[in-house]
XYZ file of C-alpha atoms in Angstrom:
366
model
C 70.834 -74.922 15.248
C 70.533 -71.641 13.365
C 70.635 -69.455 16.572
C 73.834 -71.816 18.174
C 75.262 -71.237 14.662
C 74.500 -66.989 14.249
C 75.695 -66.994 17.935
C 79.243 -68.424 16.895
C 79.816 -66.188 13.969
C 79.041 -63.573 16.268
C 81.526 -64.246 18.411
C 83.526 -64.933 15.538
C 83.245 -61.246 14.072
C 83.362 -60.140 17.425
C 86.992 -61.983 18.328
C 88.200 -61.265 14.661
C 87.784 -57.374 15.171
C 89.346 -57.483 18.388
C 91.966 -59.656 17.261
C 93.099 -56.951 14.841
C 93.268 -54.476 16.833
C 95.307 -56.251 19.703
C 97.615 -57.507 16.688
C 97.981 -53.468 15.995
C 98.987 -52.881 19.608
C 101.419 -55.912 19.705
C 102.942 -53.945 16.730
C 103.403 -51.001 17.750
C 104.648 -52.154 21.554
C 107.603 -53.635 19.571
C 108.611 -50.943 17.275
C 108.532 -48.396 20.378
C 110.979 -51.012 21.432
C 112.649 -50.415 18.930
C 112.363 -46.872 18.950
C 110.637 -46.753 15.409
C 108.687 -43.702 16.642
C 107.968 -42.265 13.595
C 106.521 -45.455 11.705
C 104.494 -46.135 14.828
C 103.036 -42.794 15.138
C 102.142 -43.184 11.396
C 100.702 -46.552 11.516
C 98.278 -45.505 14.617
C 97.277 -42.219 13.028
C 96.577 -43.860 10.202
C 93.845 -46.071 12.386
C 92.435 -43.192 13.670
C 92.133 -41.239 10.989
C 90.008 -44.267 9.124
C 86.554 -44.903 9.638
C 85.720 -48.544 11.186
C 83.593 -51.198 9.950
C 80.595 -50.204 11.628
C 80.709 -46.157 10.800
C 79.045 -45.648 7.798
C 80.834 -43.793 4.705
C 78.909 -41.380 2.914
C 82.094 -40.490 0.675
C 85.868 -41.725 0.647
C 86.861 -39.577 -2.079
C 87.780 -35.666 -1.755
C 86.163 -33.393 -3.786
C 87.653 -30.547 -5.883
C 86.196 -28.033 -4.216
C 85.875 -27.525 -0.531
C 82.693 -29.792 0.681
C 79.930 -27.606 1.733
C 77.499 -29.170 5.246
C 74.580 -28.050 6.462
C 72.196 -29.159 8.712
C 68.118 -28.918 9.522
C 67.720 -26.711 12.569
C 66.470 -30.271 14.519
C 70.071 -32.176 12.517
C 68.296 -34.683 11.392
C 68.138 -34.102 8.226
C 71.840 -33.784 6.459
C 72.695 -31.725 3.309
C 76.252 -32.138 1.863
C 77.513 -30.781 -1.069
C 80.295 -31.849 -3.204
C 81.650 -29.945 -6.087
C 78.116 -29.935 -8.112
C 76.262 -33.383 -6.684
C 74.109 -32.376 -3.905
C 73.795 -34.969 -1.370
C 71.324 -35.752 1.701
C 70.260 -38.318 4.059
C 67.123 -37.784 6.804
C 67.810 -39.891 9.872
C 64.058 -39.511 10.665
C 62.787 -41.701 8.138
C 65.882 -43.393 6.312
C 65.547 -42.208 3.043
C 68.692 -40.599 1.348
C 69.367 -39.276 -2.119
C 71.236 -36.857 -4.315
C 70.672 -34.942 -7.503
C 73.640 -32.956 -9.967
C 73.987 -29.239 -10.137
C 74.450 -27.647 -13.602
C 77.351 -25.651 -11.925
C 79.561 -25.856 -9.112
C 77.790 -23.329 -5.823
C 80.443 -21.256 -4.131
C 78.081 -21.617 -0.803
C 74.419 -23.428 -0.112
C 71.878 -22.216 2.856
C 68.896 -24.544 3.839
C 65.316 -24.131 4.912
C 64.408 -25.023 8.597
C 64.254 -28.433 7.704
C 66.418 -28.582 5.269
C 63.591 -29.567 2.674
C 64.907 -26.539 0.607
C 67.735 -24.785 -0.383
C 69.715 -21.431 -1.283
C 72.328 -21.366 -3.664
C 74.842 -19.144 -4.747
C 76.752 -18.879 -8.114
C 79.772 -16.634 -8.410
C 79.914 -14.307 -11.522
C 82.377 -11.575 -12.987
C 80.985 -8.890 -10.435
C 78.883 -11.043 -7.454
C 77.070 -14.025 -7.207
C 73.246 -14.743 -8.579
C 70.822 -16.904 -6.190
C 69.007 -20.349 -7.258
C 65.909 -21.355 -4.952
C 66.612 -25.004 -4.865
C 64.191 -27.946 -4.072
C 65.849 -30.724 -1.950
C 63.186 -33.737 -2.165
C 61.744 -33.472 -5.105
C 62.383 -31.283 -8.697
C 59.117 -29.059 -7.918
C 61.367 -25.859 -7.307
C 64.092 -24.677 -9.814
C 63.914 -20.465 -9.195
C 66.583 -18.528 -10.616
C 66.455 -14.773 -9.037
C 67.194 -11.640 -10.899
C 69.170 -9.926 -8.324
C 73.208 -9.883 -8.385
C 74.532 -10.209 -4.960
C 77.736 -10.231 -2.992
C 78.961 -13.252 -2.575
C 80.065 -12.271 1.055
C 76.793 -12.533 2.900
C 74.624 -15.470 3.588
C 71.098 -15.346 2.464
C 68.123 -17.411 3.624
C 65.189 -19.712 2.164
C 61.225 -20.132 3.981
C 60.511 -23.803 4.857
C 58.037 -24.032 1.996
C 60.174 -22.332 -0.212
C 57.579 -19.852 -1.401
C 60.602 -16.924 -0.289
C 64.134 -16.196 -0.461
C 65.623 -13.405 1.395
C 68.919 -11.736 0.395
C 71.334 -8.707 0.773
C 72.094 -5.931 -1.716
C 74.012 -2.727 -0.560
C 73.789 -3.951 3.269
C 69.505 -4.047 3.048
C 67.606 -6.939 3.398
C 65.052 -8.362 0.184
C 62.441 -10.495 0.109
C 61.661 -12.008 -3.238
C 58.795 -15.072 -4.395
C 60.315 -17.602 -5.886
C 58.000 -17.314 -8.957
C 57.854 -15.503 -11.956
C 57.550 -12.203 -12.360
C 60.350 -11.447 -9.780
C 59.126 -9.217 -7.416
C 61.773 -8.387 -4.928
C 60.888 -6.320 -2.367
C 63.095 -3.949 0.405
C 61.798 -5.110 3.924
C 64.748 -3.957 6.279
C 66.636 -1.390 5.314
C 70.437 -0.844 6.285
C 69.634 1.385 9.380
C 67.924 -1.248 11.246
C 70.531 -3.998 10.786
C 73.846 -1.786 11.104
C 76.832 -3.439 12.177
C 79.180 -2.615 15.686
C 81.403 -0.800 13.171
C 80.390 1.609 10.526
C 83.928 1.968 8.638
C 84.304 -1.491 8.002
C 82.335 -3.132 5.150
C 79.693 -5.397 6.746
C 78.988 -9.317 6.299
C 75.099 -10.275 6.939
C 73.930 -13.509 7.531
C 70.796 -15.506 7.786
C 69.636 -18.719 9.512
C 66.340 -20.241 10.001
C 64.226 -20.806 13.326
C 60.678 -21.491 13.188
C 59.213 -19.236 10.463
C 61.631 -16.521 11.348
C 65.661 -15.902 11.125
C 68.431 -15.105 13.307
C 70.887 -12.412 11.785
C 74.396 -11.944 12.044
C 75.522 -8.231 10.859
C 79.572 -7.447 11.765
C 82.728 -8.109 10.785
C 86.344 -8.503 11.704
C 85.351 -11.170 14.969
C 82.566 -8.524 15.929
C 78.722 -9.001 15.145
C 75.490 -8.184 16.537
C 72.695 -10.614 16.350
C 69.340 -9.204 15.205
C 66.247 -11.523 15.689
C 64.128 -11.110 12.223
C 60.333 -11.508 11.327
C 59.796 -11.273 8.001
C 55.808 -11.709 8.465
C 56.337 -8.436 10.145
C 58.903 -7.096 8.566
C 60.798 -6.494 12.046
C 64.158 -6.986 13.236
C 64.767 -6.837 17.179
C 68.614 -6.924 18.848
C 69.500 -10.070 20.762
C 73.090 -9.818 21.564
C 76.113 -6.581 20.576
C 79.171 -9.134 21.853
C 79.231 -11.726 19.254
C 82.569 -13.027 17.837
C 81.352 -15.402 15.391
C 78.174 -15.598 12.820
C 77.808 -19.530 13.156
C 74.908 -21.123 14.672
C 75.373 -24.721 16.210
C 71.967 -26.423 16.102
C 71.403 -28.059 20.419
C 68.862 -30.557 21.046
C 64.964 -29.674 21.370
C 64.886 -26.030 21.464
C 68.200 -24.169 21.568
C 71.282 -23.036 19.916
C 74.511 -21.731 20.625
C 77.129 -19.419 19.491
C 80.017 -17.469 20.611
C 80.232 -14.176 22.237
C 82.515 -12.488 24.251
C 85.386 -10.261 23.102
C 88.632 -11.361 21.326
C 90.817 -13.361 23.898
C 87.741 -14.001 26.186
C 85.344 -16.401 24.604
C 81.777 -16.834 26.333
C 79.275 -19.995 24.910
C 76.072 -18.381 24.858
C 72.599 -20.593 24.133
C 69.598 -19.104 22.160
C 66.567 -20.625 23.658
C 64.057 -20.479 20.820
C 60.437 -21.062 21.032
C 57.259 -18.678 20.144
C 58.499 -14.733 19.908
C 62.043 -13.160 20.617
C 65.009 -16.222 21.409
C 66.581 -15.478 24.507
C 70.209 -15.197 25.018
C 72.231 -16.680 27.899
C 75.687 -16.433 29.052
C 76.961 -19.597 30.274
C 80.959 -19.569 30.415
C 83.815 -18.998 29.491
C 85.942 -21.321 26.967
C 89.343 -22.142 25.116
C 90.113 -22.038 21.480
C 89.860 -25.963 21.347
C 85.884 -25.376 22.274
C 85.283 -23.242 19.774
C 82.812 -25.184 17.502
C 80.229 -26.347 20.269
C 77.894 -29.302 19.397
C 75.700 -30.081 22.131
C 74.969 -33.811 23.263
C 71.638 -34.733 24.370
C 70.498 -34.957 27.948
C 74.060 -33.890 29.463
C 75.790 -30.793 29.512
C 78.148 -32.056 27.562
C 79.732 -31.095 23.892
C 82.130 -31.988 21.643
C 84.092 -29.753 19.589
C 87.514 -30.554 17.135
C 90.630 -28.230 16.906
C 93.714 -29.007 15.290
C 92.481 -32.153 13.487
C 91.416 -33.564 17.437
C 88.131 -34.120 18.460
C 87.576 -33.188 22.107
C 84.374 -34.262 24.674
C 83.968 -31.344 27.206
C 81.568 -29.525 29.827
C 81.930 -26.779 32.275
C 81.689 -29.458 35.044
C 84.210 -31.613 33.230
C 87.946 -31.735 32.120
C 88.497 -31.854 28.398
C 89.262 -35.361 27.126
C 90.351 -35.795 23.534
C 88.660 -38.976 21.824
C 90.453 -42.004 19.590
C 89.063 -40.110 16.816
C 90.911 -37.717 14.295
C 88.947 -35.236 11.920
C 89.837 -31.971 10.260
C 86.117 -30.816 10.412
C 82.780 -32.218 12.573
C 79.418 -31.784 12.923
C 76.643 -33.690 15.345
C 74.162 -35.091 13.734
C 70.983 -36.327 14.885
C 71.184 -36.877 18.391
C 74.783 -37.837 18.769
C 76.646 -38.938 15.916
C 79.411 -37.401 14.468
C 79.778 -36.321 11.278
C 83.468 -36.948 10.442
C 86.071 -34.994 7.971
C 89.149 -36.731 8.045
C 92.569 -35.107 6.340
C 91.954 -37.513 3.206
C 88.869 -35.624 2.271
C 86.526 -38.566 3.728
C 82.872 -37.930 5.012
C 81.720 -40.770 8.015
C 79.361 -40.772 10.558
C 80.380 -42.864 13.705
C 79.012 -43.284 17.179
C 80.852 -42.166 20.206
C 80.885 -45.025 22.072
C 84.498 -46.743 21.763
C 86.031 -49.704 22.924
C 88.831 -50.277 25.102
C 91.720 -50.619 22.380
C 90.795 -47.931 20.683
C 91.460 -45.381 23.753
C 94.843 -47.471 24.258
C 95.638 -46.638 20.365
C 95.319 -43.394 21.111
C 97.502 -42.949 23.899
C 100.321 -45.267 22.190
C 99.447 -42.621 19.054
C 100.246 -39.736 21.706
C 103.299 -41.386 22.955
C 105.010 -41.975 19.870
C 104.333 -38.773 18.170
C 105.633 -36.761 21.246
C 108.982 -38.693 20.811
């Protein structure tokens, strides 16, 4: 009796959901009848835009300042950040938690696995650094040094090291007391493609080493840094962008190429120098690449759109409207929706919600 009975209020839930969103689509089918384009388009967006019952909300409310995400090198583990609560959830083992900031961080880098964390704090003249501790309260380091707030400094997975920029040279300081920083690459090993123009540096984590961005102005190189060695090695001299989008296993991409020609390029990282790859060429809307697993697939969003893609494959937009995404874990998708909600959802969609979005299309090209 109690299976006959959990069976029926499954079908129950699973006719009631359906039933809502065929009720929708009778809706809308007779105000395009009417020609109540506007109010239609409105009312579908406004599906889209929501997350569904199953997604899971990690925040409905915007924050005051822009919300800061980053992600463990493997994205697993999540780090969000919203005005000073500092939020994360690890998909590997469940757990999820948060702790407040005294102040509000104007950015946030993580460790490899996102276990630890950099934060900056702007000031009168530059920003001052906080070594961060992201499971437990074991780490609280504030460092002595007065930075730029323009670069993007980096943290070691145990959190024993932070590594900054002062006057376009790379530090390494302990994060314990005294403070002891100490010059490991200077400014002629790490110089950008152009010398007139002031330089941005930036750090991000693989293994127990970094990849650095140094550039400006849609033009970077990409140095591959050891700080056991105190070495830096170039990868690439055509990057357009200093963002790093985490693949599956082993890689990582970014974008290279020159203005008005964008190549995807993947890092594929294991022991010693990454190597780079060009694979092709791609538009504007592909410009944030976050590889799926086990296809050579991605999925990118562009003018609050969220588009599935592939060199072997046309680009289809999804039912699914964000401002800002990121994949998490193997294939979810982090959602930032024009309301200043944070969701994660799956990617698999039923059958109304891809004729939602073409009634969404059709009435908003009216």
């Amino acid at each position: 009796m109690i299976r006959v009975l959990s069976f029926l209020l499954l079908i129950f839930l699973s006719w009631n959901c359906k039933s809502k969103q065929e009720s929708l689509i009778e809706e809308i089918q007779e105000l395009l009848e009417e020609q109540s384009y506007e109010k239609a388009s409105g009312m579908l967006k406004d599906y889209l835009v929501k997350p569904k019952s199953d997604d899971e909300v990690l925040s409905s409310e915007k924050p005051e300042t822009p919300r800061i995400v980053e992600l463990s090198y493997d994205r697993k583990r999540l780090i969000y950040l919203e005005d000073s609560k500092l939020n994360w959830r690890d998909a590997s083992d469940g757990s999820n938690g948060s702790k407040s900031l005294d102040e509000v961080p104007a950015s946030l880098a993580v460790s490899l696995n996102a276990n630890f964390a950099l934060a900056e704090y702007p000031m009168t003249n530059g920003c001052r650094l906080f070594a961060i501790s992201l499971k437990n309260n074991d780490l609280l380091y504030e460092s002595g040094a007065q930075i730029s707030c323009r670069n993007r400094g980096g943290i070691s997975d145990d959190g024993s090291k932070i590594y900054y920029f002062v006057d376009n040279q790379l530090y390494e300081e302990k994060t314990v007391e005294p403070r002891t920083p100490k010059l490991i690459v200077s400014k002629e090993k790490i110089t950008p493609p152009f010398a007139g123009l002031k330089a941005r540096f930036f750090l991000y984590p693989i293994g127990k080493d970094f990849l650095l961005f140094s550039g400006n102005a849609g033009s970077y190189y990409l140095y591959y840094f050891q700080p056991e060695k105190k070495s830096v090695e170039k990868i690439d001299q055509e990057v357009i962008s200093p963002l790093i989008y985490y693949g599956t296993g082993d890689s990582a991409y970014y974008l290279g190429g020159s203005i008005g020609r964008l190549h995807l390029r993947r890092l594929q990282l294991g022991k010693g120098k990454p190597s780079s790859s060009k694979l092709f060429t791609i538009s504007r809307k592909e410009i944030n690449p976050w590889k799926l697993p086990g296809k050579n697939e991605f999925v990118s969003n562009y003018s609050g759109k969220v588009h599935l893609w592939g060199p072997s494959r046309k680009s289809q937009v999804l039912p699914l409207l964000c401002e800002r995404i990121w994949l998490v874990d193997q294939n979810k998708v982090l959602c930032e929706n024009e309301k200043g909600g944070l969701y994660l959802t799956n990617l698999d969609f039923p059958e109304e919600d891809w004729r939602i979005l073409k009634l969404y299309e059709e009435a908003r090209d009216k």
